[in-house]
Short mmCIF file of N, CA and C in Angstrom, two decimals:
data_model
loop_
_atom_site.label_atom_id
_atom_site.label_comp_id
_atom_site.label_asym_id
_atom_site.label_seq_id
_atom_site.Cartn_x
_atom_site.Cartn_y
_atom_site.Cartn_z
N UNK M 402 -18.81 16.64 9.31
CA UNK M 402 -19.19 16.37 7.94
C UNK M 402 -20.04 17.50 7.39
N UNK M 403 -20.94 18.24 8.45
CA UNK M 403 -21.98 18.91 7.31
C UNK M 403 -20.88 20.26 7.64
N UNK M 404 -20.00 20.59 8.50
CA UNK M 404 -19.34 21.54 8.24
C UNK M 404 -18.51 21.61 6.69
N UNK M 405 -17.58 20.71 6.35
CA UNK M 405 -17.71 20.00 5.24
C UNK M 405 -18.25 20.40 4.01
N UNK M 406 -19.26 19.94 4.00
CA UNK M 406 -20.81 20.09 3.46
C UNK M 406 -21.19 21.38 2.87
N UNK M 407 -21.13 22.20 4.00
CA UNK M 407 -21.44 24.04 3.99
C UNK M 407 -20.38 24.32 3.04
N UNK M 408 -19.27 24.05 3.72
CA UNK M 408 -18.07 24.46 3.13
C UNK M 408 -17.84 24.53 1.43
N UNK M 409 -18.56 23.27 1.05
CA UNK M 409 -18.57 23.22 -0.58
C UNK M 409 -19.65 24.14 -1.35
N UNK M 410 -21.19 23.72 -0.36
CA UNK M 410 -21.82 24.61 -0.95
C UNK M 410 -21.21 26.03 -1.34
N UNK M 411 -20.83 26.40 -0.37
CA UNK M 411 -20.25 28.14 -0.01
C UNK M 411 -19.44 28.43 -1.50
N UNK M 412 -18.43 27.56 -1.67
CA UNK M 412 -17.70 27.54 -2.48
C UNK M 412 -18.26 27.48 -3.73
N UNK M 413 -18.73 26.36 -3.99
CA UNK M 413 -19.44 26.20 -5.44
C UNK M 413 -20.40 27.27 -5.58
N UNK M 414 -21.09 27.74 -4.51
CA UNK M 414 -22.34 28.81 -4.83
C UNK M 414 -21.48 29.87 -5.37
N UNK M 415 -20.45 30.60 -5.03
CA UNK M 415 -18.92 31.06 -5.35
C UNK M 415 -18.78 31.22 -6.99
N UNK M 416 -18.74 30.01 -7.44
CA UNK M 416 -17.93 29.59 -8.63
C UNK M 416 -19.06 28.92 -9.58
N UNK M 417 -19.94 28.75 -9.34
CA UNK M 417 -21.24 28.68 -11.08
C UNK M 417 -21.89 28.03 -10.14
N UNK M 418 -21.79 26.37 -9.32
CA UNK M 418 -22.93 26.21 -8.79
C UNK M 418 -23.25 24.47 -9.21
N UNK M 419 -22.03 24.17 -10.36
CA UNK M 419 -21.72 22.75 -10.04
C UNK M 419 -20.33 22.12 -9.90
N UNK M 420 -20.63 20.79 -9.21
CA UNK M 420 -19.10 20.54 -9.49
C UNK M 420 -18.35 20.65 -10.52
N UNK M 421 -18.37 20.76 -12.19
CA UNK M 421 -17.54 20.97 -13.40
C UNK M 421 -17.39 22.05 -13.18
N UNK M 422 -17.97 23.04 -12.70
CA UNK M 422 -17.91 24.54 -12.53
C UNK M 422 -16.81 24.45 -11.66
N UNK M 423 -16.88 24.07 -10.48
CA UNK M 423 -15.78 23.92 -9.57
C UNK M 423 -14.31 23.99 -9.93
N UNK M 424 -14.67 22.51 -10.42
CA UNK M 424 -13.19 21.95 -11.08
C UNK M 424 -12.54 23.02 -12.04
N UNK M 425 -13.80 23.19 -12.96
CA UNK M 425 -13.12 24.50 -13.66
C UNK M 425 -12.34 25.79 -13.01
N UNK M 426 -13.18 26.50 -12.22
CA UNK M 426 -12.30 27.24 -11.61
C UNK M 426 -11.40 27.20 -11.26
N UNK M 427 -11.29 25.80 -10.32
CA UNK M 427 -9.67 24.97 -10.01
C UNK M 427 -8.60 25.43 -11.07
N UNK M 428 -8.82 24.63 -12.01
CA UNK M 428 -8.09 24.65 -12.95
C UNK M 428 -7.68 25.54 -13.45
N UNK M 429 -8.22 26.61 -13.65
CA UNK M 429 -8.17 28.24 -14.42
C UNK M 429 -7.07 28.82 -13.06
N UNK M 430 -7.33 29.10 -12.08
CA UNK M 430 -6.45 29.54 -10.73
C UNK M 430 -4.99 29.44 -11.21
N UNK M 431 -4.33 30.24 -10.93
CA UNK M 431 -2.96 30.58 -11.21
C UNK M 431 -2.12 31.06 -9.81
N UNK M 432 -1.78 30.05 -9.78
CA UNK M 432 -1.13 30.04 -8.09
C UNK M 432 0.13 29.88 -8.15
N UNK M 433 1.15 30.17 -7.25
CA UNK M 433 2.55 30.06 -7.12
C UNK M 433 2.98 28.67 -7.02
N UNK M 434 3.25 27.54 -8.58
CA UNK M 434 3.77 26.49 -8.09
C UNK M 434 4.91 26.11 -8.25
N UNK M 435 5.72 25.11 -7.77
CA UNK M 435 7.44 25.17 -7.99
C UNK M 435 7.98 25.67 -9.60
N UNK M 436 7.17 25.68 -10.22
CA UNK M 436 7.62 26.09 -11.60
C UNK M 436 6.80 27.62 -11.60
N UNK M 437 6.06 27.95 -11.30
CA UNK M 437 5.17 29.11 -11.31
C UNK M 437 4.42 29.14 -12.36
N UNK M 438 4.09 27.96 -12.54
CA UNK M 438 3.04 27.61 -12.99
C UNK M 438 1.44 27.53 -12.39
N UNK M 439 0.69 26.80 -13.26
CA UNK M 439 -0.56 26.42 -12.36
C UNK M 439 -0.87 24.92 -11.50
N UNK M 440 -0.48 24.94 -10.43
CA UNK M 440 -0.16 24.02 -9.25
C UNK M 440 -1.24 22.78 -9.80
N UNK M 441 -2.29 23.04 -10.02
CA UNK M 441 -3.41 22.10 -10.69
C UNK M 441 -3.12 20.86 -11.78
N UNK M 442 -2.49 22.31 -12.60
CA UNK M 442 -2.26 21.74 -14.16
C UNK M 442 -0.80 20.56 -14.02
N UNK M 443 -0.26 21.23 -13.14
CA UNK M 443 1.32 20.51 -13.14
C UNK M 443 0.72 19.12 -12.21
N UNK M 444 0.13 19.20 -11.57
CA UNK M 444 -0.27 17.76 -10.87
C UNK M 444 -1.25 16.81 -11.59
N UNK M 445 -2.30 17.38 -12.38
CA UNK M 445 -2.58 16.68 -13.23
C UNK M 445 -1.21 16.25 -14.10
N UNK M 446 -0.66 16.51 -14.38
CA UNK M 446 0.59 16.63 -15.86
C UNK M 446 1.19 15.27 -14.78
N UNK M 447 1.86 15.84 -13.42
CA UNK M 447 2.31 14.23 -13.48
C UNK M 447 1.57 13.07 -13.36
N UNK M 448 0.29 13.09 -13.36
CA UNK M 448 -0.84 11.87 -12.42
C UNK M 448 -0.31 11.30 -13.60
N UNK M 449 -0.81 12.09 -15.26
CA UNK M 449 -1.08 11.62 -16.46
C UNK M 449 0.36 10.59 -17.26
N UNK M 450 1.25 11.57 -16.32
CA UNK M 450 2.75 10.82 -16.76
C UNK M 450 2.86 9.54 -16.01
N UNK M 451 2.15 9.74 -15.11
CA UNK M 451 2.54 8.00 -14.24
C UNK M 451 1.64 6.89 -14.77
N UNK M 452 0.69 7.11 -15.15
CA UNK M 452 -0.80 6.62 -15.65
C UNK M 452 -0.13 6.22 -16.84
N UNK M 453 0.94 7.22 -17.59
CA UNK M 453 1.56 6.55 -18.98
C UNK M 453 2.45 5.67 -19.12
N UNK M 454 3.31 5.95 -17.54
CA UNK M 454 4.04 4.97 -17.48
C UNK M 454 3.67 3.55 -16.97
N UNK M 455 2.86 3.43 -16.38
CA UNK M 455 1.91 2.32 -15.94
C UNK M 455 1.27 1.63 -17.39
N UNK M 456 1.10 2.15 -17.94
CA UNK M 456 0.63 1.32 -18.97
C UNK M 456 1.33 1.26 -20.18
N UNK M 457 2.22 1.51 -19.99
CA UNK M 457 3.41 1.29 -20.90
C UNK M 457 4.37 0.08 -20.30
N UNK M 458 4.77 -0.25 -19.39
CA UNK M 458 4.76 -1.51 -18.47
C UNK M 458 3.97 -2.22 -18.74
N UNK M 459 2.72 -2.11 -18.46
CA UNK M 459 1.52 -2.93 -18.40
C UNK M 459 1.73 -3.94 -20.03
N UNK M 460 1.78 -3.29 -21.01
CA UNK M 460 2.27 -3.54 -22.62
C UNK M 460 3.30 -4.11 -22.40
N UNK M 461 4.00 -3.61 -21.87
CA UNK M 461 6.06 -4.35 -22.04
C UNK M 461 5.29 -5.97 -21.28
N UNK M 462 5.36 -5.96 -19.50
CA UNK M 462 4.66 -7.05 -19.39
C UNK M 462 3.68 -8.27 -20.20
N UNK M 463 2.26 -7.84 -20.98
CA UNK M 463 1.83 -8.68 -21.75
C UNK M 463 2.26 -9.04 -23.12
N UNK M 464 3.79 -8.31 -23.61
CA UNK M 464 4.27 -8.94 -24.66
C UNK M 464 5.07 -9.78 -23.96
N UNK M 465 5.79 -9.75 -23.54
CA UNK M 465 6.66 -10.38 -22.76
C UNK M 465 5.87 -11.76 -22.38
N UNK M 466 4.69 -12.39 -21.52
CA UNK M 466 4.31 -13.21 -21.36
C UNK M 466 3.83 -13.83 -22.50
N UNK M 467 3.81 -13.78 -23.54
CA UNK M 467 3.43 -14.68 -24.91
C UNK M 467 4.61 -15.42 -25.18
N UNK M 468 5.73 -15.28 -24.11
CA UNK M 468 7.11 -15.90 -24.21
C UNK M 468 7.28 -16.58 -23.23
N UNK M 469 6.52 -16.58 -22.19
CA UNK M 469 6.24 -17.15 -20.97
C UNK M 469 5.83 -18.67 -20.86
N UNK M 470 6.43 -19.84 -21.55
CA UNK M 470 6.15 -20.92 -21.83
C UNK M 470 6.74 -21.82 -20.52
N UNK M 471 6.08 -22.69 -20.30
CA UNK M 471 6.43 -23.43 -18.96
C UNK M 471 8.03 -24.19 -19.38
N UNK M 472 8.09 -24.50 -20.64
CA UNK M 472 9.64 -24.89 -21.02
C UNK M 472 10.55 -23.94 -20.84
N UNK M 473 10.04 -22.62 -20.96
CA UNK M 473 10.67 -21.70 -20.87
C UNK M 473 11.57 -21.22 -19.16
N UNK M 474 10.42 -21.17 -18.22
CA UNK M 474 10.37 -20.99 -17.26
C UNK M 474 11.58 -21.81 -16.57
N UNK M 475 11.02 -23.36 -16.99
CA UNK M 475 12.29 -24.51 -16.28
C UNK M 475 13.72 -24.06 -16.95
N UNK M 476 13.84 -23.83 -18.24
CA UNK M 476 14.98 -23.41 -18.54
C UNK M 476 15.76 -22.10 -18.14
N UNK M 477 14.89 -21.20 -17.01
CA UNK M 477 15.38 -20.06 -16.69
C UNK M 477 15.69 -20.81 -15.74
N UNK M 478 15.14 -21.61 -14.45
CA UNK M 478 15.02 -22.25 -13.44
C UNK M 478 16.48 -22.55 -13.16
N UNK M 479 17.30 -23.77 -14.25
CA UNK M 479 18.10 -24.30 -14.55
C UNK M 479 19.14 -23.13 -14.66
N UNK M 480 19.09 -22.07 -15.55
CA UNK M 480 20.35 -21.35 -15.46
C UNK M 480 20.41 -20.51 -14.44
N UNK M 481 19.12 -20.04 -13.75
CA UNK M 481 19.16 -19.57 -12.37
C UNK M 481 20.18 -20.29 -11.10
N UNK M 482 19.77 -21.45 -11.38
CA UNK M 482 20.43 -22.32 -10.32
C UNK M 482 21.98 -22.71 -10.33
N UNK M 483 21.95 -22.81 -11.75
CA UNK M 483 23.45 -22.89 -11.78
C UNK M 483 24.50 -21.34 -11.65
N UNK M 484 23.83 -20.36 -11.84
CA UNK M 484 24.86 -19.02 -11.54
C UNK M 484 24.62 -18.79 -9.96
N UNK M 485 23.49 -19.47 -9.31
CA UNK M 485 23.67 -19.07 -8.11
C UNK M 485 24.71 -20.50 -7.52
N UNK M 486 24.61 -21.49 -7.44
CA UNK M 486 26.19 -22.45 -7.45
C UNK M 486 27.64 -22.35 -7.80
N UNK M 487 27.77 -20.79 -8.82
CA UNK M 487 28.97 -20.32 -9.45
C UNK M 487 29.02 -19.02 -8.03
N UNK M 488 27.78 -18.63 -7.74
CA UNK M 488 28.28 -17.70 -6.49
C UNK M 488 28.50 -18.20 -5.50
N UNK M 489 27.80 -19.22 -5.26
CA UNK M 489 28.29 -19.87 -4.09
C UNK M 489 29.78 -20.36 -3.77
N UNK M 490 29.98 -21.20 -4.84
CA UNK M 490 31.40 -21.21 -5.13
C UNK M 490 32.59 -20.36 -5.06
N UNK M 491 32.02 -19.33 -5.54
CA UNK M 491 33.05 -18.18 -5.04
C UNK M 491 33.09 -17.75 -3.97
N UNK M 492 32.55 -17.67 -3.46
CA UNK M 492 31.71 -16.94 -1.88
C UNK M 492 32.85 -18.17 -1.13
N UNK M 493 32.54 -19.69 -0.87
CA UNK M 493 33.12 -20.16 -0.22
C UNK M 493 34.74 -20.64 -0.53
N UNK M 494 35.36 -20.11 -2.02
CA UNK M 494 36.85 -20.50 -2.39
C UNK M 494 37.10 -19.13 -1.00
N UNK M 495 36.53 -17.49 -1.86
CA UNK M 495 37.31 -16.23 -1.12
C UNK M 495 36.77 -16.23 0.58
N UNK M 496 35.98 -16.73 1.32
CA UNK M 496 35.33 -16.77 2.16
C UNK M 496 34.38 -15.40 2.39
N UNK M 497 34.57 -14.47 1.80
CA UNK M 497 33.60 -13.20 0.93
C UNK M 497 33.80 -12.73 -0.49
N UNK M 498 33.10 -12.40 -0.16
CA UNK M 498 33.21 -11.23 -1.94
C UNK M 498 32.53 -10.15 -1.69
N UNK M 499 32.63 -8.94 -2.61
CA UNK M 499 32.20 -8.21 -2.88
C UNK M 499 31.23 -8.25 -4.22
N UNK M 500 29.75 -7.64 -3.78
CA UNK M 500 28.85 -8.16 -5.19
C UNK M 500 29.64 -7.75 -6.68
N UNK M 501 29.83 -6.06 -6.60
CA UNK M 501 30.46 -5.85 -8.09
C UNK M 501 31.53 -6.43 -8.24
N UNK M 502 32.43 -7.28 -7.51
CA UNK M 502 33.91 -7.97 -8.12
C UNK M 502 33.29 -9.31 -8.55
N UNK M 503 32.07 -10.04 -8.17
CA UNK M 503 31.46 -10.75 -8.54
C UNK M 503 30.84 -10.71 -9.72
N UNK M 504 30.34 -9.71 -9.72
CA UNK M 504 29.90 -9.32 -11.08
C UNK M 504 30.46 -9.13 -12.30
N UNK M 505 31.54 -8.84 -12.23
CA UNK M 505 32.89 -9.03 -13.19
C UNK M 505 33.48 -10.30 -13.13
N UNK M 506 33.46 -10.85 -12.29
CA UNK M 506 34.06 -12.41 -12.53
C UNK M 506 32.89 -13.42 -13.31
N UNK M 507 31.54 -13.08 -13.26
CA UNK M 507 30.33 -13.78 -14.38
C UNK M 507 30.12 -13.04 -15.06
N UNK M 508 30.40 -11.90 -15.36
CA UNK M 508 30.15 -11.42 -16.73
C UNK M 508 28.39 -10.85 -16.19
N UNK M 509 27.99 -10.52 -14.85
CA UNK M 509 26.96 -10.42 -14.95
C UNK M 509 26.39 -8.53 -14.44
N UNK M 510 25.73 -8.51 -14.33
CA UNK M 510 25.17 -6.50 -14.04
C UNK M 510 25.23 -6.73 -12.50
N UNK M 511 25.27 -5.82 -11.81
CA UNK M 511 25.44 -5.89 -10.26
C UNK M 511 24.09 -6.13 -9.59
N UNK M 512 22.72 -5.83 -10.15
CA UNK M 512 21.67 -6.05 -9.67
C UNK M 512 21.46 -7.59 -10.17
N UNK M 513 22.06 -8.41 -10.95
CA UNK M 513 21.64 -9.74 -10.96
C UNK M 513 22.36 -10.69 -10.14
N UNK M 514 23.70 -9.74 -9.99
CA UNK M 514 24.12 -10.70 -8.84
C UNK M 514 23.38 -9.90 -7.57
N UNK M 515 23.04 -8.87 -7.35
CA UNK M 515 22.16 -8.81 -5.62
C UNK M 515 21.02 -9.63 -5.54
N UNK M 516 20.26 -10.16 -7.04
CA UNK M 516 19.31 -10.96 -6.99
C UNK M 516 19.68 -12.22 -6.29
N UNK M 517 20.87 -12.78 -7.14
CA UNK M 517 21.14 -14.19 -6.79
C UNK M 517 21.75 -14.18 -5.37
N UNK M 518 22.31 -13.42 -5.00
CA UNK M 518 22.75 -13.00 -3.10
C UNK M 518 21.22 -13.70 -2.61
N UNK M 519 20.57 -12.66 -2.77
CA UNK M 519 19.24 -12.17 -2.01
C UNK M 519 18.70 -13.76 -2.18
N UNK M 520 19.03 -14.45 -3.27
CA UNK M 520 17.97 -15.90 -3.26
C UNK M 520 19.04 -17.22 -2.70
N UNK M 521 20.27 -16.78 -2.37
CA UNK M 521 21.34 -17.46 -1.56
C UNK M 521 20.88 -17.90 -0.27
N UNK M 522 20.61 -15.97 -0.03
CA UNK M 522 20.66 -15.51 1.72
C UNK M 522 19.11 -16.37 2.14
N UNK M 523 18.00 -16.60 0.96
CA UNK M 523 16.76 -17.12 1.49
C UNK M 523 16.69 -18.07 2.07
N UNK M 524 17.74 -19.06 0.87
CA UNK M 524 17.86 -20.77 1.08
C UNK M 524 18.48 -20.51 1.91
N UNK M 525 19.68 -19.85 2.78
CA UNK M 525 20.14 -19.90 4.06
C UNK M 525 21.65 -20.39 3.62
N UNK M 526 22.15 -20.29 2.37
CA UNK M 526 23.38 -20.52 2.31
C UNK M 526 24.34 -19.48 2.33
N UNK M 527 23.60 -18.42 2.66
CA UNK M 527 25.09 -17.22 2.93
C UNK M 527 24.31 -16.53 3.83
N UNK M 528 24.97 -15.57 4.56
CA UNK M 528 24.67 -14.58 5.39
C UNK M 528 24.82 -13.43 4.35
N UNK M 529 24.40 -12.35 4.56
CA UNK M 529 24.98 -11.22 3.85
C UNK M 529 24.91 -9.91 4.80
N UNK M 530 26.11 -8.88 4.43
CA UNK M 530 26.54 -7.87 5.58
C UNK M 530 26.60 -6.83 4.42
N UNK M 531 25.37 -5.47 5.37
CA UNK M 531 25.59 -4.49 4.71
C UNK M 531 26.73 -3.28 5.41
N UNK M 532 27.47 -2.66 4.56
CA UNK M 532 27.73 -1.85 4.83
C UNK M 532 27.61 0.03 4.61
N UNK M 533 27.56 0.89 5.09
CA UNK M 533 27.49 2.00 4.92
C UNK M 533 28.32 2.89 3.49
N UNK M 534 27.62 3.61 2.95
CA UNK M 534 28.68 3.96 1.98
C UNK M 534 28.52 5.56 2.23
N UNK M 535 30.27 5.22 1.81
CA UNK M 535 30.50 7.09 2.48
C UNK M 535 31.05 7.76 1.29
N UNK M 536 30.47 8.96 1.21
CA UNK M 536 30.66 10.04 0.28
C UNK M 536 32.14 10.46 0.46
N UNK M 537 32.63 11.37 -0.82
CA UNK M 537 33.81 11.23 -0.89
C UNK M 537 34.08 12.83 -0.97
#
């Protein structure tokens, strides 16, 4: 630790003598980064982009819950249950399926039917088998 320690002093005594001084220098440094840019600046740049996207979610989320009504909820409940009984159904007429041919037979996006798989496979009414996908 106090090696550490030395180590900053050394540095900061270096560069003005406080930490803003520090940072500053940081920042000013012009180093080789994948853009050839300043390695600093570009990592701040994405922290700030994720930080934006986080709270831009964060917004989408709390509008979204002002819709979040417990009538609401049971009525998702209900149509939840019944498209996963329309997969089931299919699943046991073909004795498999494939999710995207499923997905075209409800009219639904392929990640809502891996949802309803995935909440099949919980309750224990299907198995599900992955397979490898090979480049062409």
């Amino acid at each position: 630790m106090e090696m550490g320690m030395g180590m900053m002093k050394k540095m900061m005594g270096q560069g003005g003598g406080s930490p803003m001084a520090m940072m500053q220098k940081m920042m000013n440094q012009h180093g080789e980064g994948a853009e050839g840019g300043n390695p600093m600046q570009q990592m701040m740049g994405s922290c700030m982009a994720m930080c934006s996207e986080m709270l831009e979610t964060m917004q989408r989320t709390t509008a979204l819950a002002a819709y979040a009504q417990p009538e609401l909820h049971q009525l998702f409940e209900e149509w939840l249950a019944a498209r996963e009984d329309e997969v089931l159904h299919r699943i046991e007429q073909a004795g498999s399926q494939d999710p995207d041919a499923l997905a075209g037979m409800l009219s639904l996006s392929s990640a809502s039917v891996t949802v309803l798989l995935a909440r099949l496979q919980n309750q224990g009414k299907i198995h599900l088998k992955a397979e490898s996908v090979r480049a062409s």
